[in-house]
PDB file of C-alpha atoms and ligand atoms in Angstrom:
ATOM      1  CA  UNK A   1     -52.625  58.445  76.414  1.00 93.00           C
ATOM      2  CA  UNK A   2     -49.134  56.912  76.425  1.00 96.00           C
ATOM      3  CA  UNK A   3     -46.556  56.781  73.671  1.00 97.00           C
ATOM      4  CA  UNK A   4     -46.358  53.267  72.165  1.00 96.00           C
ATOM      5  CA  UNK A   5     -42.587  53.611  71.776  1.00 96.00           C
ATOM      6  CA  UNK A   6     -41.307  55.186  74.972  1.00 96.00           C
ATOM      7  CA  UNK A   7     -44.349  55.308  77.244  1.00 95.00           C
ATOM      8  CA  UNK A   8     -44.250  59.097  77.785  1.00 97.00           C
ATOM      9  CA  UNK A   9     -47.482  61.065  77.825  1.00 97.00           C
ATOM     10  CA  UNK A  10     -48.784  62.110  74.451  1.00 97.00           C
ATOM     11  CA  UNK A  11     -49.737  65.776  74.097  1.00 97.00           C
ATOM     12  CA  UNK A  12     -52.453  67.032  71.748  1.00 96.00           C
ATOM     13  CA  UNK A  13     -50.644  69.289  69.267  1.00 95.00           C
ATOM     14  CA  UNK A  14     -51.342  70.862  65.897  1.00 94.00           C
ATOM     15  CA  UNK A  15     -48.646  69.972  63.377  1.00 91.00           C
ATOM     16  CA  UNK A  16     -48.825  71.089  59.770  1.00 89.00           C
ATOM     17  CA  UNK A  17     -52.531  71.923  60.135  1.00 88.00           C
ATOM     18  CA  UNK A  18     -53.368  68.537  61.568  1.00 89.00           C
ATOM     19  CA  UNK A  19     -54.246  67.635  65.140  1.00 91.00           C
ATOM     20  CA  UNK A  20     -52.032  64.859  66.462  1.00 94.00           C
ATOM     21  CA  UNK A  21     -51.071  63.365  69.811  1.00 95.00           C
ATOM     22  CA  UNK A  22     -47.417  64.194  69.965  1.00 96.00           C
ATOM     23  CA  UNK A  23     -44.665  62.585  72.033  1.00 97.00           C
ATOM     24  CA  UNK A  24     -42.126  65.145  73.179  1.00 95.00           C
ATOM     25  CA  UNK A  25     -39.454  62.620  74.093  1.00 96.00           C
ATOM     26  CA  UNK A  26     -39.266  60.496  70.939  1.00 96.00           C
ATOM     27  CA  UNK A  27     -41.017  63.013  68.619  1.00 94.00           C
ATOM     28  CA  UNK A  28     -43.370  60.417  67.229  1.00 96.00           C
ATOM     29  CA  UNK A  29     -47.082  61.056  66.882  1.00 96.00           C
ATOM     30  CA  UNK A  30     -50.344  59.197  67.149  1.00 96.00           C
ATOM     31  CA  UNK A  31     -53.139  60.011  64.724  1.00 94.00           C
ATOM     32  CA  UNK A  32     -56.534  58.942  65.922  1.00 93.00           C
ATOM     33  CA  UNK A  33     -58.910  57.745  63.299  1.00 91.00           C
ATOM     34  CA  UNK A  34     -61.928  59.929  62.685  1.00 85.00           C
ATOM     35  CA  UNK A  35     -65.300  59.467  61.169  1.00 74.00           C
ATOM     36  CA  UNK A  36     -65.037  61.680  58.138  1.00 67.00           C
ATOM     37  CA  UNK A  37     -67.236  62.809  55.372  1.00 59.00           C
ATOM     38  CA  UNK A  38     -66.225  61.346  52.049  1.00 57.00           C
ATOM     39  CA  UNK A  39     -63.342  63.391  50.687  1.00 55.00           C
ATOM     40  CA  UNK A  40     -62.920  64.408  47.099  1.00 51.00           C
ATOM     41  CA  UNK A  41     -62.079  61.253  45.203  1.00 50.00           C
ATOM     42  CA  UNK A  42     -60.051  62.947  42.524  1.00 47.00           C
ATOM     43  CA  UNK A  43     -57.334  63.819  45.003  1.00 50.00           C
ATOM     44  CA  UNK A  44     -57.057  60.156  45.854  1.00 54.00           C
ATOM     45  CA  UNK A  45     -57.450  58.067  42.798  1.00 53.00           C
ATOM     46  CA  UNK A  46     -57.029  54.564  44.092  1.00 54.00           C
ATOM     47  CA  UNK A  47     -57.824  53.154  40.678  1.00 52.00           C
ATOM     48  CA  UNK A  48     -55.400  51.380  38.379  1.00 51.00           C
ATOM     49  CA  UNK A  49     -52.509  53.725  39.033  1.00 52.00           C
ATOM     50  CA  UNK A  50     -52.702  53.117  42.700  1.00 55.00           C
ATOM     51  CA  UNK A  51     -52.136  49.388  42.610  1.00 56.00           C
ATOM     52  CA  UNK A  52     -49.440  48.619  45.079  1.00 67.00           C
ATOM     53  CA  UNK A  53     -49.844  51.998  46.734  1.00 80.00           C
ATOM     54  CA  UNK A  54     -50.276  50.284  50.047  1.00 85.00           C
ATOM     55  CA  UNK A  55     -47.760  47.612  50.900  1.00 87.00           C
ATOM     56  CA  UNK A  56     -47.155  45.294  53.785  1.00 84.00           C
ATOM     57  CA  UNK A  57     -44.522  46.136  56.289  1.00 83.00           C
ATOM     58  CA  UNK A  58     -42.161  43.228  56.524  1.00 76.00           C
ATOM     59  CA  UNK A  59     -40.917  43.876  60.023  1.00 79.00           C
ATOM     60  CA  UNK A  60     -43.228  42.984  62.897  1.00 81.00           C
ATOM     61  CA  UNK A  61     -43.571  45.710  65.502  1.00 89.00           C
ATOM     62  CA  UNK A  62     -43.562  45.535  69.256  1.00 92.00           C
ATOM     63  CA  UNK A  63     -45.367  48.846  69.721  1.00 94.00           C
ATOM     64  CA  UNK A  64     -48.855  48.803  71.167  1.00 96.00           C
ATOM     65  CA  UNK A  65     -51.913  50.855  70.302  1.00 97.00           C
ATOM     66  CA  UNK A  66     -52.361  53.566  72.955  1.00 96.00           C
ATOM     67  CA  UNK A  67     -56.074  52.844  73.003  1.00 96.00           C
ATOM     68  CA  UNK A  68     -56.453  49.073  73.002  1.00 97.00           C
ATOM     69  CA  UNK A  69     -52.917  47.685  73.475  1.00 95.00           C
ATOM     70  CA  UNK A  70     -53.087  45.588  70.323  1.00 95.00           C
ATOM     71  CA  UNK A  71     -49.730  45.273  68.544  1.00 95.00           C
ATOM     72  CA  UNK A  72     -49.416  47.823  65.780  1.00 96.00           C
ATOM     73  CA  UNK A  73     -48.819  46.645  62.235  1.00 94.00           C
ATOM     74  CA  UNK A  74     -46.460  48.321  59.836  1.00 94.00           C
ATOM     75  CA  UNK A  75     -47.278  49.236  56.282  1.00 92.00           C
ATOM     76  CA  UNK A  76     -45.990  51.534  53.601  1.00 90.00           C
ATOM     77  CA  UNK A  77     -47.901  54.137  51.689  1.00 86.00           C
ATOM     78  CA  UNK A  78     -45.791  54.128  48.573  1.00 83.00           C
ATOM     79  CA  UNK A  79     -47.272  57.190  46.958  1.00 77.00           C
ATOM     80  CA  UNK A  80     -45.485  59.381  49.453  1.00 79.00           C
ATOM     81  CA  UNK A  81     -42.857  56.896  50.546  1.00 84.00           C
ATOM     82  CA  UNK A  82     -44.369  56.971  53.977  1.00 88.00           C
ATOM     83  CA  UNK A  83     -43.956  54.195  56.510  1.00 90.00           C
ATOM     84  CA  UNK A  84     -46.384  54.038  59.345  1.00 92.00           C
ATOM     85  CA  UNK A  85     -47.925  51.692  61.845  1.00 95.00           C
ATOM     86  CA  UNK A  86     -51.610  51.221  62.436  1.00 94.00           C
ATOM     87  CA  UNK A  87     -54.006  49.576  64.850  1.00 95.00           C
ATOM     88  CA  UNK A  88     -55.990  46.748  63.345  1.00 92.00           C
ATOM     89  CA  UNK A  89     -58.929  47.748  65.472  1.00 93.00           C
ATOM     90  CA  UNK A  90     -59.046  51.006  63.529  1.00 91.00           C
ATOM     91  CA  UNK A  91     -57.940  53.305  66.333  1.00 95.00           C
ATOM     92  CA  UNK A  92     -55.342  55.140  64.328  1.00 94.00           C
ATOM     93  CA  UNK A  93     -51.760  55.461  63.118  1.00 94.00           C
ATOM     94  CA  UNK A  94     -48.331  55.950  64.534  1.00 95.00           C
ATOM     95  CA  UNK A  95     -45.784  58.097  62.732  1.00 94.00           C
ATOM     96  CA  UNK A  96     -42.142  58.033  63.789  1.00 93.00           C
ATOM     97  CA  UNK A  97     -39.871  60.942  64.549  1.00 91.00           C
ATOM     98  CA  UNK A  98     -40.482  63.841  62.154  1.00 87.00           C
ATOM     99  CA  UNK A  99     -41.817  61.530  59.456  1.00 91.00           C
ATOM    100  CA  UNK A 100     -44.454  64.137  58.626  1.00 92.00           C
ATOM    101  CA  UNK A 101     -41.806  66.797  58.054  1.00 91.00           C
ATOM    102  CA  UNK A 102     -39.819  64.468  55.799  1.00 91.00           C
ATOM    103  CA  UNK A 103     -42.860  63.668  53.678  1.00 90.00           C
ATOM    104  CA  UNK A 104     -43.798  67.323  53.559  1.00 90.00           C
ATOM    105  CA  UNK A 105     -40.327  68.113  52.217  1.00 90.00           C
ATOM    106  CA  UNK A 106     -40.830  65.491  49.498  1.00 87.00           C
ATOM    107  CA  UNK A 107     -44.186  67.023  48.626  1.00 84.00           C
ATOM    108  CA  UNK A 108     -42.664  70.501  48.442  1.00 86.00           C
ATOM    109  CA  UNK A 109     -40.039  69.244  46.043  1.00 84.00           C
ATOM    110  CA  UNK A 110     -42.693  67.595  43.915  1.00 78.00           C
ATOM    111  CA  UNK A 111     -44.682  70.812  44.043  1.00 74.00           C
ATOM    112  CA  UNK A 112     -41.787  72.734  42.503  1.00 75.00           C
ATOM    113  CA  UNK A 113     -41.224  70.025  39.882  1.00 72.00           C
ATOM    114  CA  UNK A 114     -44.825  69.729  38.845  1.00 67.00           C
ATOM    115  CA  UNK A 115     -45.864  73.322  39.546  1.00 64.00           C
ATOM    116  CA  UNK A 116     -48.919  72.095  41.319  1.00 61.00           C
ATOM    117  CA  UNK A 117     -51.345  74.671  42.582  1.00 61.00           C
ATOM    118  CA  UNK A 118     -52.123  72.807  45.745  1.00 66.00           C
ATOM    119  CA  UNK A 119     -49.783  73.758  48.562  1.00 81.00           C
ATOM    120  CA  UNK A 120     -47.734  70.928  49.984  1.00 84.00           C
ATOM    121  CA  UNK A 121     -48.984  71.564  53.496  1.00 86.00           C
ATOM    122  CA  UNK A 122     -52.620  71.453  52.407  1.00 85.00           C
ATOM    123  CA  UNK A 123     -51.933  68.290  50.486  1.00 82.00           C
ATOM    124  CA  UNK A 124     -50.356  66.700  53.513  1.00 87.00           C
ATOM    125  CA  UNK A 125     -53.291  67.715  55.702  1.00 87.00           C
ATOM    126  CA  UNK A 126     -55.740  66.305  53.170  1.00 83.00           C
ATOM    127  CA  UNK A 127     -53.747  63.092  52.866  1.00 84.00           C
ATOM    128  CA  UNK A 128     -53.801  62.560  56.602  1.00 87.00           C
ATOM    129  CA  UNK A 129     -57.467  63.411  56.875  1.00 86.00           C
ATOM    130  CA  UNK A 130     -58.122  60.824  54.244  1.00 84.00           C
ATOM    131  CA  UNK A 131     -55.969  58.253  55.988  1.00 87.00           C
ATOM    132  CA  UNK A 132     -57.865  58.777  59.198  1.00 89.00           C
ATOM    133  CA  UNK A 133     -61.174  57.938  57.616  1.00 86.00           C
ATOM    134  CA  UNK A 134     -62.733  54.578  58.416  1.00 82.00           C
ATOM    135  CA  UNK A 135     -62.892  53.615  54.778  1.00 81.00           C
ATOM    136  CA  UNK A 136     -59.152  54.063  54.354  1.00 84.00           C
ATOM    137  CA  UNK A 137     -58.401  52.180  57.552  1.00 87.00           C
ATOM    138  CA  UNK A 138     -60.465  49.280  56.245  1.00 86.00           C
ATOM    139  CA  UNK A 139     -58.369  49.291  53.083  1.00 84.00           C
ATOM    140  CA  UNK A 140     -55.188  49.113  55.099  1.00 88.00           C
ATOM    141  CA  UNK A 141     -56.625  46.358  57.250  1.00 89.00           C
ATOM    142  CA  UNK A 142     -57.538  44.353  54.162  1.00 87.00           C
ATOM    143  CA  UNK A 143     -53.838  44.266  53.313  1.00 86.00           C
ATOM    144  CA  UNK A 144     -53.191  42.070  56.286  1.00 86.00           C
ATOM    145  CA  UNK A 145     -55.905  39.525  55.638  1.00 79.00           C
TER     146      UNK A 145
HETATM  147 ZN1   ZN B 201     -42.353  58.509  72.682  1.00 84.29          ZN
HETATM  148 ZN1   ZN B 202     -56.241  50.006  68.964  1.00 84.29          ZN
END
């Protein structure tokens, strides 16, 4: 599998408890989508509060899905101020250079502020697991239609 940004080989790596395909030259990572069991809904309340949680990316991308070569589309997951690209054919997501670490730092800060019991790293892992589910990918895809 090749990196959509710099065409280097992607290496399977575990980062922050999550398996990703990591690019050692540009430090980006590809997250394949997975068929997942339904996760606890209370962690992800996409009800009224979550309106506008997912937003369009305004900039078109030139990066291609490592699996099907379709152009990736950019969107923003506002809850964690996370920008990522995804394949419309539901193959997965691309995260830029150390984006996961940046978001994890934000979560750690929030954890201190809110004195949450859930560890930031677990929360990150759960968030990504959720994002890799088919149902979430469909939600993201709906944004663009
Ligand atoms: Zn790369
Ligand atoms: Zn694809």
